[in-house]
């Protein structure tokens, strides 16, 4: 009975580290992926959802019957909705209409109210995060149990959640013998919280950002300029701005990763290692391999396995879509 969990909240976190065989072999390092897809809502974002809702509860902004509003690429919405269901909150999600149908269906099927908007840059008033914030303000007078804008990008309760859970778990699981940590940034919550914890334990742990093509963060880390080039089919990662969560991250360097590098790694992991991972994991693992080559053999490197491939079937396993974009596809589809 030692692994008994009483509810949804208790089953978030304490995910295993899985050794990535091919990535480790290529680099001579021990490269581990933290299996965040095993969280109850299926992604790393369950941790952010929990941290944001805890923050709202502590600030007495919401009670049973209240409403949570958020702008999300999907995973945070899934976490917030499932968690909200378990706590008696209603969930309203604003999402870009270019995200996969799988994520839209999942959100609807678990009872979230879904508002889809066309993708717009952050500076535009129609940007999904801005729409979510306005909606929360508009609804605030309609519910006396509280209407909360979760604000995953700029509420640093998000990165605090990773500082308090993901970071310590990684430190303990590697017995403090960790040389490098790398992951991509969406809100920046994961890289900020984990980097701050690991650097506090050992300032020599190297923290790298793995940034998808089309994101401005790689150039920001390398030469201080928010500038983007190209694009990517990945979802939930990359940014055109420095969020409050990302601003706190302690980062030593960055790699820019394109879909041609990341997708074959994901297909190989399915075929050879039985790991069926989502698109952001490909960026994380490609980055981990680059970091392994940079740090040299014998090092221990950890990255994040954010979610599974099932949310991206219509992209990752859609031959016509991939061919049209000139991207690699698995031989078995
Ligand atoms: N991968 C996936 C699949 C995600 O949904 C997200 C969050 N948007 C991330 C990675 C990035 O995590 P974070 O927001 O903590 O930077």
XYZ file of C-alpha atoms and ligand atoms in Angstrom:
349
model
C 0.000 0.000 0.000
C 3.047 2.302 0.030
C 2.192 3.886 -3.301
C -1.419 4.612 -2.346
C -2.762 7.946 -3.627
C -5.940 9.454 -2.222
C -6.892 11.679 -5.119
C -5.921 13.375 -8.390
C -3.662 15.915 -6.694
C -1.606 13.305 -4.867
C -0.958 11.438 -8.097
C 0.794 14.432 -9.701
C 4.603 14.281 -9.754
C 7.156 11.730 -8.531
C 7.607 10.554 -12.099
C 10.439 8.142 -12.997
C 13.657 8.993 -14.838
C 14.051 6.746 -17.881
C 17.461 6.203 -19.467
C 17.364 7.051 -23.166
C 19.471 4.282 -24.697
C 20.349 5.612 -28.153
C 20.930 9.186 -26.947
C 23.222 7.852 -24.206
C 25.106 5.581 -26.616
C 25.701 8.295 -29.230
C 27.157 10.669 -26.632
C 28.794 8.270 -24.152
C 26.750 10.050 -21.491
C 23.893 8.913 -19.301
C 20.927 10.764 -20.726
C 17.693 10.444 -18.771
C 14.191 11.617 -19.593
C 11.838 12.547 -16.761
C 8.624 10.769 -17.656
C 6.226 13.641 -17.100
C 3.731 12.056 -19.492
C 2.895 9.715 -16.600
C 1.192 12.515 -14.701
C -2.588 11.900 -14.345
C -3.518 14.518 -16.967
C -0.825 13.138 -19.285
C 1.723 15.939 -19.239
C 4.266 18.037 -17.355
C 1.632 20.751 -17.199
C -0.285 18.997 -14.407
C 2.406 20.397 -12.128
C 1.859 23.951 -13.352
C -1.922 23.550 -13.094
C -1.603 22.395 -9.491
C 0.815 25.198 -8.582
C -1.423 27.859 -10.167
C -4.597 26.595 -8.488
C -2.836 26.299 -5.112
C -1.686 29.898 -5.508
C -5.258 31.025 -6.262
C -6.569 29.100 -3.234
C -3.889 30.522 -0.941
C -4.763 34.036 -2.119
C -8.453 33.180 -1.454
C -9.344 34.047 -5.060
C -11.457 30.931 -5.646
C -13.623 28.438 -3.814
C -15.821 25.501 -4.853
C -18.139 26.629 -7.672
C -15.648 29.162 -9.014
C -14.320 29.452 -12.558
C -10.758 29.088 -13.863
C -9.964 30.779 -17.185
C -6.709 30.153 -19.058
C -5.027 30.631 -22.409
C -3.142 27.453 -23.269
C -1.652 25.303 -26.011
C -3.754 22.500 -24.500
C -1.836 20.619 -21.848
C -2.248 23.222 -19.108
C -5.937 23.320 -19.991
C -6.228 19.560 -19.600
C -4.448 19.685 -16.235
C -6.514 22.654 -15.024
C -9.785 21.077 -16.116
C -9.172 17.653 -14.563
C -7.845 19.200 -11.388
C -10.716 21.709 -11.411
C -13.220 18.853 -11.813
C -11.723 17.202 -8.737
C -12.044 20.457 -6.758
C -15.451 21.653 -8.015
C -14.298 24.434 -10.361
C -15.527 25.177 -13.866
C -12.815 25.562 -16.528
C -12.827 27.847 -19.561
C -9.987 27.429 -22.024
C -8.936 29.826 -24.771
C -6.742 28.104 -27.356
C -5.347 28.875 -30.806
C -7.372 27.124 -33.508
C -4.167 25.710 -35.110
C -3.512 23.271 -32.263
C -4.211 19.575 -32.915
C -7.805 18.303 -33.010
C -6.771 15.677 -30.430
C -6.176 18.333 -27.799
C -9.394 20.197 -28.671
C -11.394 16.947 -28.430
C -9.777 15.977 -25.137
C -10.605 19.350 -23.589
C -14.238 19.135 -24.714
C -14.540 15.510 -23.610
C -13.380 16.265 -20.077
C -15.874 19.111 -19.764
C -13.840 22.260 -20.416
C -15.607 25.130 -22.153
C -13.397 25.710 -25.174
C -13.032 29.011 -27.005
C -10.898 28.804 -30.146
C -9.254 31.917 -31.565
C -7.051 32.516 -34.616
C -3.320 32.525 -33.764
C -2.124 36.117 -33.233
C 1.158 37.514 -31.917
C 1.326 38.493 -28.242
C 1.283 42.213 -29.036
C -2.113 41.808 -30.747
C -5.255 42.238 -28.590
C -6.674 39.069 -30.160
C -3.809 36.899 -28.818
C -5.255 33.893 -26.937
C -3.645 34.861 -23.618
C -5.032 38.390 -23.838
C -8.498 37.026 -24.772
C -8.418 34.700 -21.744
C -7.440 37.527 -19.402
C -10.246 39.789 -20.689
C -12.772 36.942 -20.439
C -11.839 36.334 -16.787
C -12.332 40.042 -16.011
C -15.684 40.084 -17.843
C -16.922 37.008 -15.969
C -15.730 38.121 -12.546
C -19.028 39.793 -11.626
C -21.048 36.684 -12.599
C -19.709 34.259 -9.997
C -19.280 34.905 -6.283
C -17.016 31.879 -5.772
C -14.294 33.610 -7.737
C -13.164 33.796 -11.350
C -9.423 33.287 -11.760
C -7.170 33.964 -14.745
C -4.551 31.249 -14.125
C -1.898 33.209 -16.072
C 0.635 30.380 -16.516
C 3.049 32.575 -18.507
C 3.455 35.408 -16.032
C 2.346 34.023 -12.683
C 5.592 32.733 -11.178
C 3.663 30.301 -8.985
C 4.191 28.097 -12.086
C 7.984 28.032 -11.826
C 7.737 27.841 -8.022
C 5.852 24.560 -8.488
C 8.785 23.157 -10.492
C 11.287 24.589 -7.982
C 9.478 22.750 -5.206
C 8.814 19.441 -6.975
C 10.474 18.726 -10.351
C 13.882 20.128 -9.333
C 14.160 18.234 -6.029
C 12.916 15.015 -7.654
C 15.636 15.216 -10.345
C 18.310 15.988 -7.745
C 17.251 13.043 -5.558
C 16.824 10.612 -8.456
C 20.379 11.306 -9.685
C 21.768 11.332 -6.115
C 23.011 14.840 -6.888
C 25.261 13.445 -9.630
C 23.874 15.546 -12.434
C 26.048 17.532 -14.854
C 23.473 19.025 -17.192
C 19.778 19.755 -17.553
C 18.112 20.833 -20.779
C 14.560 21.456 -21.933
C 12.483 23.701 -24.155
C 10.474 26.617 -22.822
C 6.813 27.411 -23.372
C 5.856 29.443 -20.330
C 9.377 28.926 -18.963
C 7.970 27.397 -15.770
C 9.862 24.114 -16.062
C 13.280 25.481 -17.036
C 13.035 28.303 -14.526
C 12.000 26.212 -11.532
C 14.321 23.293 -12.268
C 17.330 25.491 -13.130
C 16.998 27.577 -9.985
C 16.767 24.487 -7.784
C 19.675 22.645 -9.407
C 21.942 25.736 -9.417
C 21.144 26.282 -5.735
C 22.308 22.714 -5.038
C 25.357 22.899 -7.339
C 26.190 26.026 -9.320
C 28.257 23.931 -11.771
C 25.262 22.029 -13.188
C 24.960 23.269 -16.775
C 21.483 24.435 -17.770
C 20.696 24.689 -21.475
C 17.626 25.749 -23.402
C 16.529 23.571 -26.323
C 14.568 25.948 -28.524
C 12.462 24.994 -31.570
C 13.000 26.813 -34.900
C 10.649 29.774 -35.075
C 11.155 30.715 -31.430
C 13.018 33.884 -30.456
C 14.544 32.531 -27.251
C 17.649 30.898 -28.787
C 18.852 34.223 -30.192
C 17.971 35.903 -26.908
C 20.250 33.530 -24.957
C 23.070 33.605 -27.515
C 23.179 37.323 -28.358
C 20.553 39.072 -26.239
C 18.206 39.730 -29.145
C 14.641 38.376 -29.406
C 14.737 37.260 -33.023
C 13.210 34.217 -34.704
C 13.804 32.321 -37.923
C 11.978 29.401 -39.553
C 9.173 27.417 -38.001
C 8.240 24.123 -36.366
C 5.302 21.738 -36.075
C 5.963 21.359 -32.341
C 3.316 22.645 -29.951
C 3.502 24.209 -26.496
C 7.093 25.406 -26.800
C 8.953 28.420 -28.120
C 8.220 32.076 -27.463
C 8.480 35.522 -28.983
C 8.836 37.206 -25.598
C 10.395 36.870 -22.151
C 7.666 35.735 -19.768
C 7.913 36.412 -16.032
C 8.606 32.697 -15.499
C 11.365 32.530 -18.140
C 12.949 35.728 -16.790
C 13.903 33.880 -13.584
C 15.577 30.918 -15.330
C 19.331 30.391 -14.825
C 20.543 29.425 -18.294
C 24.136 28.822 -19.472
C 23.521 28.212 -23.166
C 21.054 27.223 -25.855
C 20.605 25.062 -28.957
C 18.191 25.710 -31.789
C 16.470 22.514 -32.956
C 14.550 22.034 -36.192
C 11.898 19.431 -36.998
C 14.270 17.539 -39.320
C 16.490 16.780 -36.325
C 13.802 16.117 -33.727
C 11.208 14.003 -35.570
C 13.519 11.081 -36.529
C 14.575 10.807 -32.863
C 10.911 10.419 -31.890
C 10.237 7.767 -34.536
C 13.390 5.842 -33.510
C 12.344 5.962 -29.857
C 8.986 4.402 -30.732
C 10.559 1.649 -32.833
C 13.617 0.826 -30.731
C 12.846 1.847 -27.165
C 9.051 1.641 -26.950
C 8.714 5.287 -25.991
C 5.956 7.085 -27.897
C 6.537 10.748 -27.129
C 5.112 14.116 -28.154
C 6.767 16.682 -30.408
C 8.379 18.820 -27.689
C 10.217 15.715 -26.406
C 12.027 15.482 -29.755
C 13.353 19.020 -29.270
C 14.368 18.201 -25.699
C 16.164 14.975 -26.651
C 17.911 16.497 -29.684
C 19.123 19.214 -27.307
C 20.237 16.650 -24.726
C 22.346 14.898 -27.383
C 23.968 18.221 -28.358
C 24.631 18.983 -24.715
C 26.124 15.507 -24.214
C 28.504 16.111 -27.128
C 29.438 19.499 -25.686
C 30.024 18.314 -22.100
C 31.803 15.114 -23.178
C 31.450 11.404 -22.301
C 30.625 10.143 -18.833
C 28.302 13.001 -17.916
C 24.766 12.688 -16.567
C 22.187 14.789 -18.376
C 18.455 15.052 -17.681
C 15.679 16.297 -19.927
C 11.882 16.303 -19.802
C 9.513 13.888 -21.554
C 6.574 16.303 -21.527
C 3.754 14.263 -23.035
C 2.958 11.349 -25.360
C 2.555 11.209 -29.136
C -1.175 10.425 -28.978
C -1.998 14.152 -28.766
C -0.221 14.717 -32.103
C -1.439 11.791 -34.249
C -2.765 14.181 -36.866
C 0.705 15.684 -37.302
C 3.343 13.102 -36.303
C 1.696 10.184 -38.124
C 0.020 12.045 -40.970
C 2.064 11.150 -44.054
C 0.395 13.703 -46.353
C 0.933 16.511 -43.835
C 4.575 15.589 -43.235
C 5.323 15.094 -46.948
C 3.808 18.450 -47.802
C 6.110 20.089 -45.276
C 9.103 18.092 -46.554
C 9.493 16.463 -43.137
C 10.580 12.901 -42.338
C 7.925 10.310 -41.493
C 8.119 6.847 -39.946
C 8.519 3.986 -42.441
C 5.497 2.150 -40.973
C 2.823 4.752 -41.788
N 6.028 20.550 -23.881
C 4.693 20.558 -23.981
C 4.027 19.468 -24.756
C 3.939 21.576 -23.373
O 2.596 21.569 -23.474
C 4.613 22.595 -22.672
C 3.852 23.713 -22.011
N 3.229 24.616 -22.861
C 6.011 22.571 -22.608
C 6.674 21.513 -23.206
C 6.802 23.680 -21.955
O 6.754 23.719 -20.558
P 6.813 25.108 -19.799
O 5.510 25.817 -20.050
O 6.978 24.731 -18.363
O 7.952 25.912 -20.313
